[in-house]
PDB file of C-alpha atoms in Angstrom:
ATOM      1  CA  MET A   1      -4.401 -38.373  11.166  1.00  0.00           C
ATOM      2  CA  THR A   2      -4.362 -34.709  10.168  1.00  0.00           C
ATOM      3  CA  LYS A   3      -3.959 -31.906  12.628  1.00  0.00           C
ATOM      4  CA  GLU A   4      -6.377 -29.012  12.280  1.00  0.00           C
ATOM      5  CA  ILE A   5      -4.908 -25.538  12.684  1.00  0.00           C
ATOM      6  CA  ASN A   6      -6.871 -22.404  13.365  1.00  0.00           C
ATOM      7  CA  THR A   7      -7.272 -19.617  10.854  1.00  0.00           C
ATOM      8  CA  GLN A   8      -4.788 -17.289  12.543  1.00  0.00           C
ATOM      9  CA  GLU A   9      -2.078 -19.978  12.587  1.00  0.00           C
ATOM     10  CA  PHE A  10      -2.729 -20.607   8.896  1.00  0.00           C
ATOM     11  CA  TYR A  11      -2.320 -16.936   7.989  1.00  0.00           C
ATOM     12  CA  ILE A  12       0.803 -16.535  10.106  1.00  0.00           C
ATOM     13  CA  SER A  13       2.347 -19.582   8.441  1.00  0.00           C
ATOM     14  CA  GLN A  14       1.293 -18.425   4.977  1.00  0.00           C
ATOM     15  CA  ILE A  15       2.696 -14.907   5.515  1.00  0.00           C
ATOM     16  CA  LYS A  16       5.989 -16.190   6.956  1.00  0.00           C
ATOM     17  CA  THR A  17       6.386 -18.655   4.072  1.00  0.00           C
ATOM     18  CA  THR A  18       5.679 -15.955   1.498  1.00  0.00           C
ATOM     19  CA  LYS A  19       8.157 -13.613   3.175  1.00  0.00           C
ATOM     20  CA  GLU A  20      10.763 -16.393   3.187  1.00  0.00           C
ATOM     21  CA  ILE A  21      10.200 -17.012  -0.541  1.00  0.00           C
ATOM     22  CA  ILE A  22      10.701 -13.313  -1.287  1.00  0.00           C
ATOM     23  CA  ASN A  23      13.842 -13.072   0.861  1.00  0.00           C
ATOM     24  CA  THR A  24      15.341 -16.361  -0.366  1.00  0.00           C
ATOM     25  CA  PHE A  25      14.772 -16.040  -4.077  1.00  0.00           C
ATOM     26  CA  SER A  26      15.022 -12.283  -4.672  1.00  0.00           C
ATOM     27  CA  ALA A  27      18.766 -12.413  -5.268  1.00  0.00           C
ATOM     28  CA  THR A  28      18.640 -15.405  -7.643  1.00  0.00           C
ATOM     29  CA  LYS A  29      17.995 -15.827 -11.343  1.00  0.00           C
ATOM     30  CA  GLU A  30      14.964 -17.960 -10.509  1.00  0.00           C
ATOM     31  CA  PHE A  31      13.201 -14.987  -8.933  1.00  0.00           C
ATOM     32  CA  SER A  32      10.959 -13.249 -11.421  1.00  0.00           C
ATOM     33  CA  PRO A  33       8.337 -10.516 -11.421  1.00  0.00           C
ATOM     34  CA  THR A  34       5.778 -13.293 -11.832  1.00  0.00           C
ATOM     35  CA  MET A  35       6.917 -14.960  -8.616  1.00  0.00           C
ATOM     36  CA  LEU A  36       6.805 -11.608  -6.827  1.00  0.00           C
ATOM     37  CA  ILE A  37       3.305 -10.842  -8.089  1.00  0.00           C
ATOM     38  CA  ASN A  38       2.173 -14.320  -7.010  1.00  0.00           C
ATOM     39  CA  SER A  39       3.689 -13.632  -3.593  1.00  0.00           C
ATOM     40  CA  LEU A  40       1.874 -10.303  -3.446  1.00  0.00           C
ATOM     41  CA  LEU A  41      -1.397 -11.998  -4.334  1.00  0.00           C
ATOM     42  CA  SER A  42      -0.794 -14.291  -1.393  1.00  0.00           C
ATOM     43  CA  LEU A  43      -0.136 -11.291   0.866  1.00  0.00           C
ATOM     44  CA  VAL A  44      -2.745  -8.810  -0.256  1.00  0.00           C
ATOM     45  CA  VAL A  45      -5.731 -10.971  -1.018  1.00  0.00           C
ATOM     46  CA  LEU A  46      -6.004 -13.746   1.568  1.00  0.00           C
ATOM     47  CA  PRO A  47      -4.902 -11.951   4.743  1.00  0.00           C
ATOM     48  CA  PHE A  48      -6.369  -8.609   3.674  1.00  0.00           C
ATOM     49  CA  GLU A  49      -9.856 -10.031   3.295  1.00  0.00           C
ATOM     50  CA  GLN A  50      -9.532 -11.639   6.717  1.00  0.00           C
ATOM     51  CA  ALA A  51      -8.230  -8.367   8.200  1.00  0.00           C
ATOM     52  CA  LYS A  52     -11.180  -6.404   6.785  1.00  0.00           C
ATOM     53  CA  LYS A  53     -13.530  -8.662   8.752  1.00  0.00           C
ATOM     54  CA  THR A  54     -11.979  -7.424  11.989  1.00  0.00           C
ATOM     55  CA  ASN A  55     -10.266  -4.077  11.512  1.00  0.00           C
ATOM     56  CA  GLY A  56      -7.658  -3.756   8.784  1.00  0.00           C
ATOM     57  CA  LYS A  57      -6.870  -0.230   9.948  1.00  0.00           C
ATOM     58  CA  LYS A  58      -5.183  -1.744  13.000  1.00  0.00           C
ATOM     59  CA  ILE A  59      -2.852  -3.743  10.745  1.00  0.00           C
ATOM     60  CA  PHE A  60      -1.950  -0.763   8.577  1.00  0.00           C
ATOM     61  CA  PRO A  61      -2.214   2.244  10.910  1.00  0.00           C
ATOM     62  CA  GLY A  62      -0.757   5.644  10.297  1.00  0.00           C
ATOM     63  CA  LYS A  63      -0.382   8.424   7.815  1.00  0.00           C
ATOM     64  CA  TYR A  64       0.438   7.737   4.223  1.00  0.00           C
ATOM     65  CA  SER A  65       3.305  10.258   4.403  1.00  0.00           C
ATOM     66  CA  ASP A  66       5.046   7.978   6.944  1.00  0.00           C
ATOM     67  CA  LEU A  67       4.838   5.042   4.533  1.00  0.00           C
ATOM     68  CA  GLU A  68       6.058   7.206   1.681  1.00  0.00           C
ATOM     69  CA  LYS A  69       9.162   8.124   3.717  1.00  0.00           C
ATOM     70  CA  LYS A  70       9.752   4.506   4.709  1.00  0.00           C
ATOM     71  CA  LEU A  71       9.493   3.173   1.153  1.00  0.00           C
ATOM     72  CA  GLY A  72      11.285   6.069  -0.526  1.00  0.00           C
ATOM     73  CA  PHE A  73       8.890   6.255  -3.489  1.00  0.00           C
ATOM     74  CA  SER A  74       5.281   7.175  -4.082  1.00  0.00           C
ATOM     75  CA  PRO A  75       2.407   6.462  -6.457  1.00  0.00           C
ATOM     76  CA  LEU A  76       1.805   8.566  -9.533  1.00  0.00           C
ATOM     77  CA  ILE A  77      -1.846   8.892  -8.471  1.00  0.00           C
ATOM     78  CA  PHE A  78      -3.229   8.525  -4.958  1.00  0.00           C
ATOM     79  CA  GLN A  79      -6.631  10.180  -4.533  1.00  0.00           C
ATOM     80  CA  PRO A  80      -8.549   7.315  -2.890  1.00  0.00           C
ATOM     81  CA  ILE A  81     -12.252   7.571  -3.681  1.00  0.00           C
ATOM     82  CA  LYS A  82     -14.610   6.418  -0.957  1.00  0.00           C
ATOM     83  CA  SER A  83     -17.915   7.120  -2.686  1.00  0.00           C
ATOM     84  CA  CYS A  84     -19.272   9.022  -5.628  1.00  0.00           C
ATOM     85  CA  ASN A  85     -22.628  10.132  -6.923  1.00  0.00           C
ATOM     86  CA  SER A  86     -23.467  12.449  -9.797  1.00  0.00           C
ATOM     87  CA  LYS A  87     -22.904  15.554  -7.671  1.00  0.00           C
ATOM     88  CA  LYS A  88     -20.231  14.764  -5.128  1.00  0.00           C
ATOM     89  CA  THR A  89     -17.140  12.623  -4.765  1.00  0.00           C
ATOM     90  CA  VAL A  90     -15.981  11.704  -1.246  1.00  0.00           C
ATOM     91  CA  TYR A  91     -12.357  10.733  -0.725  1.00  0.00           C
ATOM     92  CA  TYR A  92     -10.720   8.630   1.973  1.00  0.00           C
ATOM     93  CA  TYR A  93      -8.050  10.282   4.069  1.00  0.00           C
ATOM     94  CA  LYS A  94      -4.619   9.420   2.733  1.00  0.00           C
ATOM     95  CA  THR A  95      -3.698   6.696   5.195  1.00  0.00           C
ATOM     96  CA  ILE A  96      -1.539   3.612   4.969  1.00  0.00           C
ATOM     97  CA  TYR A  97      -4.703   1.508   5.081  1.00  0.00           C
ATOM     98  CA  ALA A  98      -6.210   3.383   2.097  1.00  0.00           C
ATOM     99  CA  TYR A  99      -2.915   2.954   0.184  1.00  0.00           C
ATOM    100  CA  ILE A 100      -2.742  -0.792   0.862  1.00  0.00           C
ATOM    101  CA  ASN A 101      -6.445  -1.176   0.052  1.00  0.00           C
ATOM    102  CA  LYS A 102      -6.123   0.523  -3.348  1.00  0.00           C
ATOM    103  CA  PHE A 103      -2.849  -1.323  -4.041  1.00  0.00           C
ATOM    104  CA  ARG A 104      -4.551  -4.611  -3.110  1.00  0.00           C
ATOM    105  CA  ASN A 105      -7.522  -3.875  -5.367  1.00  0.00           C
ATOM    106  CA  GLY A 106      -5.244  -3.214  -8.316  1.00  0.00           C
ATOM    107  CA  ILE A 107      -3.511  -6.556  -7.915  1.00  0.00           C
ATOM    108  CA  ALA A 108      -6.650  -8.523  -7.073  1.00  0.00           C
ATOM    109  CA  HIS A 109      -8.505  -7.126 -10.109  1.00  0.00           C
ATOM    110  CA  GLN A 110      -5.489  -7.686 -12.388  1.00  0.00           C
ATOM    111  CA  ASN A 111      -5.061  -3.996 -13.133  1.00  0.00           C
ATOM    112  CA  LEU A 112      -1.380  -4.196 -13.878  1.00  0.00           C
ATOM    113  CA  SER A 113       1.042  -4.043 -16.721  1.00  0.00           C
ATOM    114  CA  VAL A 114       4.698  -4.902 -17.082  1.00  0.00           C
ATOM    115  CA  SER A 115       7.195  -3.063 -19.254  1.00  0.00           C
ATOM    116  CA  VAL A 116      10.944  -3.049 -19.806  1.00  0.00           C
ATOM    117  CA  ASP A 117      12.742   0.278 -20.061  1.00  0.00           C
ATOM    118  CA  GLU A 118      15.771   1.151 -22.204  1.00  0.00           C
ATOM    119  CA  ASN A 119      18.124  -0.150 -19.453  1.00  0.00           C
ATOM    120  CA  LYS A 120      16.319  -3.517 -19.477  1.00  0.00           C
ATOM    121  CA  GLU A 121      14.860  -2.802 -16.050  1.00  0.00           C
ATOM    122  CA  ILE A 122      11.417  -4.270 -15.471  1.00  0.00           C
ATOM    123  CA  ARG A 123       8.737  -1.831 -14.353  1.00  0.00           C
ATOM    124  CA  ILE A 124       5.365  -2.909 -13.043  1.00  0.00           C
ATOM    125  CA  THR A 125       2.392  -0.549 -13.064  1.00  0.00           C
ATOM    126  CA  ILE A 126      -0.472  -1.316 -10.684  1.00  0.00           C
ATOM    127  CA  PHE A 127      -3.631   0.786 -10.662  1.00  0.00           C
ATOM    128  CA  ASN A 128      -7.064   0.811  -9.064  1.00  0.00           C
ATOM    129  CA  VAL A 129     -10.222   1.724 -10.912  1.00  0.00           C
ATOM    130  CA  TYR A 130     -13.120   3.099  -8.900  1.00  0.00           C
ATOM    131  CA  ASN A 131     -16.152   2.216 -11.003  1.00  0.00           C
ATOM    132  CA  LYS A 132     -19.304   2.746  -8.950  1.00  0.00           C
ATOM    133  CA  ASN A 133     -21.543   5.306 -10.695  1.00  0.00           C
ATOM    134  CA  CYS A 134     -18.667   6.701 -12.763  1.00  0.00           C
ATOM    135  CA  LYS A 135     -20.310   6.283 -16.152  1.00  0.00           C
ATOM    136  CA  ASN A 136     -22.893   8.950 -15.380  1.00  0.00           C
ATOM    137  CA  CYS A 137     -20.680  11.119 -13.193  1.00  0.00           C
ATOM    138  CA  LYS A 138     -21.119  14.849 -13.635  1.00  0.00           C
ATOM    139  CA  SER A 139     -18.748  15.766 -10.837  1.00  0.00           C
ATOM    140  CA  LYS A 140     -15.754  17.834 -11.869  1.00  0.00           C
ATOM    141  CA  ASN A 141     -14.151  17.003  -8.504  1.00  0.00           C
ATOM    142  CA  CYS A 142     -12.276  13.987  -9.905  1.00  0.00           C
ATOM    143  CA  ILE A 143     -10.935  15.925 -12.872  1.00  0.00           C
ATOM    144  CA  ASN A 144      -9.893  18.793 -10.581  1.00  0.00           C
ATOM    145  CA  LYS A 145      -7.899  16.279  -8.492  1.00  0.00           C
ATOM    146  CA  GLY A 146      -6.034  15.168 -11.613  1.00  0.00           C
ATOM    147  CA  LEU A 147      -7.861  11.875 -12.004  1.00  0.00           C
ATOM    148  CA  ASN A 148      -8.599  10.403 -15.392  1.00  0.00           C
ATOM    149  CA  TYR A 149     -11.584   8.481 -16.624  1.00  0.00           C
ATOM    150  CA  SER A 150     -10.971   5.086 -18.142  1.00  0.00           C
ATOM    151  CA  PRO A 151     -13.541   2.915 -19.907  1.00  0.00           C
ATOM    152  CA  LYS A 152     -14.082   1.099 -16.587  1.00  0.00           C
ATOM    153  CA  GLY A 153     -14.235   4.138 -14.265  1.00  0.00           C
ATOM    154  CA  ILE A 154     -11.863   6.550 -12.505  1.00  0.00           C
ATOM    155  CA  VAL A 155      -8.236   5.630 -11.840  1.00  0.00           C
ATOM    156  CA  ASP A 156      -7.740   6.753  -8.220  1.00  0.00           C
ATOM    157  CA  PHE A 157      -4.462   4.913  -7.563  1.00  0.00           C
ATOM    158  CA  LYS A 158      -1.545   4.227  -9.880  1.00  0.00           C
ATOM    159  CA  ILE A 159       2.008   3.259  -9.080  1.00  0.00           C
ATOM    160  CA  THR A 160       4.902   2.221 -11.298  1.00  0.00           C
ATOM    161  CA  VAL A 161       7.667   0.347  -9.507  1.00  0.00           C
ATOM    162  CA  THR A 162      10.767  -1.683 -10.159  1.00  0.00           C
ATOM    163  CA  VAL A 163      10.956  -5.274  -8.987  1.00  0.00           C
ATOM    164  CA  LYS A 164      13.076  -4.152  -5.996  1.00  0.00           C
ATOM    165  CA  GLN A 165      10.502  -1.521  -5.029  1.00  0.00           C
ATOM    166  CA  LEU A 166       7.672  -4.020  -5.361  1.00  0.00           C
ATOM    167  CA  GLN A 167       9.636  -6.387  -3.153  1.00  0.00           C
ATOM    168  CA  LYS A 168       9.955  -3.604  -0.569  1.00  0.00           C
ATOM    169  CA  ILE A 169       6.163  -3.121  -0.548  1.00  0.00           C
ATOM    170  CA  ALA A 170       5.604  -6.883  -0.245  1.00  0.00           C
ATOM    171  CA  LEU A 171       7.949  -7.165   2.740  1.00  0.00           C
ATOM    172  CA  TYR A 172       6.335  -4.126   4.377  1.00  0.00           C
ATOM    173  CA  ILE A 173       2.911  -5.748   4.018  1.00  0.00           C
ATOM    174  CA  ALA A 174       4.155  -9.093   5.375  1.00  0.00           C
ATOM    175  CA  ASP A 175       5.871  -7.456   8.359  1.00  0.00           C
ATOM    176  CA  SER A 176       2.766  -5.387   9.127  1.00  0.00           C
ATOM    177  CA  TYR A 177       0.561  -8.473   9.186  1.00  0.00           C
ATOM    178  CA  LEU A 178       2.992 -10.422  11.339  1.00  0.00           C
ATOM    179  CA  LYS A 179       3.380  -7.537  13.781  1.00  0.00           C
ATOM    180  CA  ALA A 180      -0.398  -7.161  14.111  1.00  0.00           C
ATOM    181  CA  ILE A 181      -1.392 -10.817  14.456  1.00  0.00           C
ATOM    182  CA  SER A 182       1.572 -12.481  16.120  1.00  0.00           C
TER     183      SER A 182
END
């Protein structure tokens, strides 16, 4: 006979297990960027979608500058677009929630690339493309903010991190979820 668990118990278990995988395997040869990205998918897609149904801003409250200090690194681009029409672009406030949302979108939509630098250190670039109405956009606002057009739309978030830095983001996300729902 199987025991049914509620949704919250499932997410708590899933987040704790993912966190344990990251902590256990990060110092071993078996740990790879692929395993970390899979762990991040588990953290930023499943629970994030559930959190959005209630209020994800409660899980990731605060100013982006506080997160930047905590992590010790920042994205190359972080101008989170909320909406855009041919005359005006509206941006989200730079909050932790907006950061995690754009980060999540980049991973969920497979907007990432992996490279190895001259010191054989792996670097992972994750970016978000805002693509609603961007093909016909006449607004210079995005260009003035330093954003670039891509064939799919406007890149409004881009971060390049090492595996250790990506691990730090993953653990931050896991701890935030657990703190909010436990």
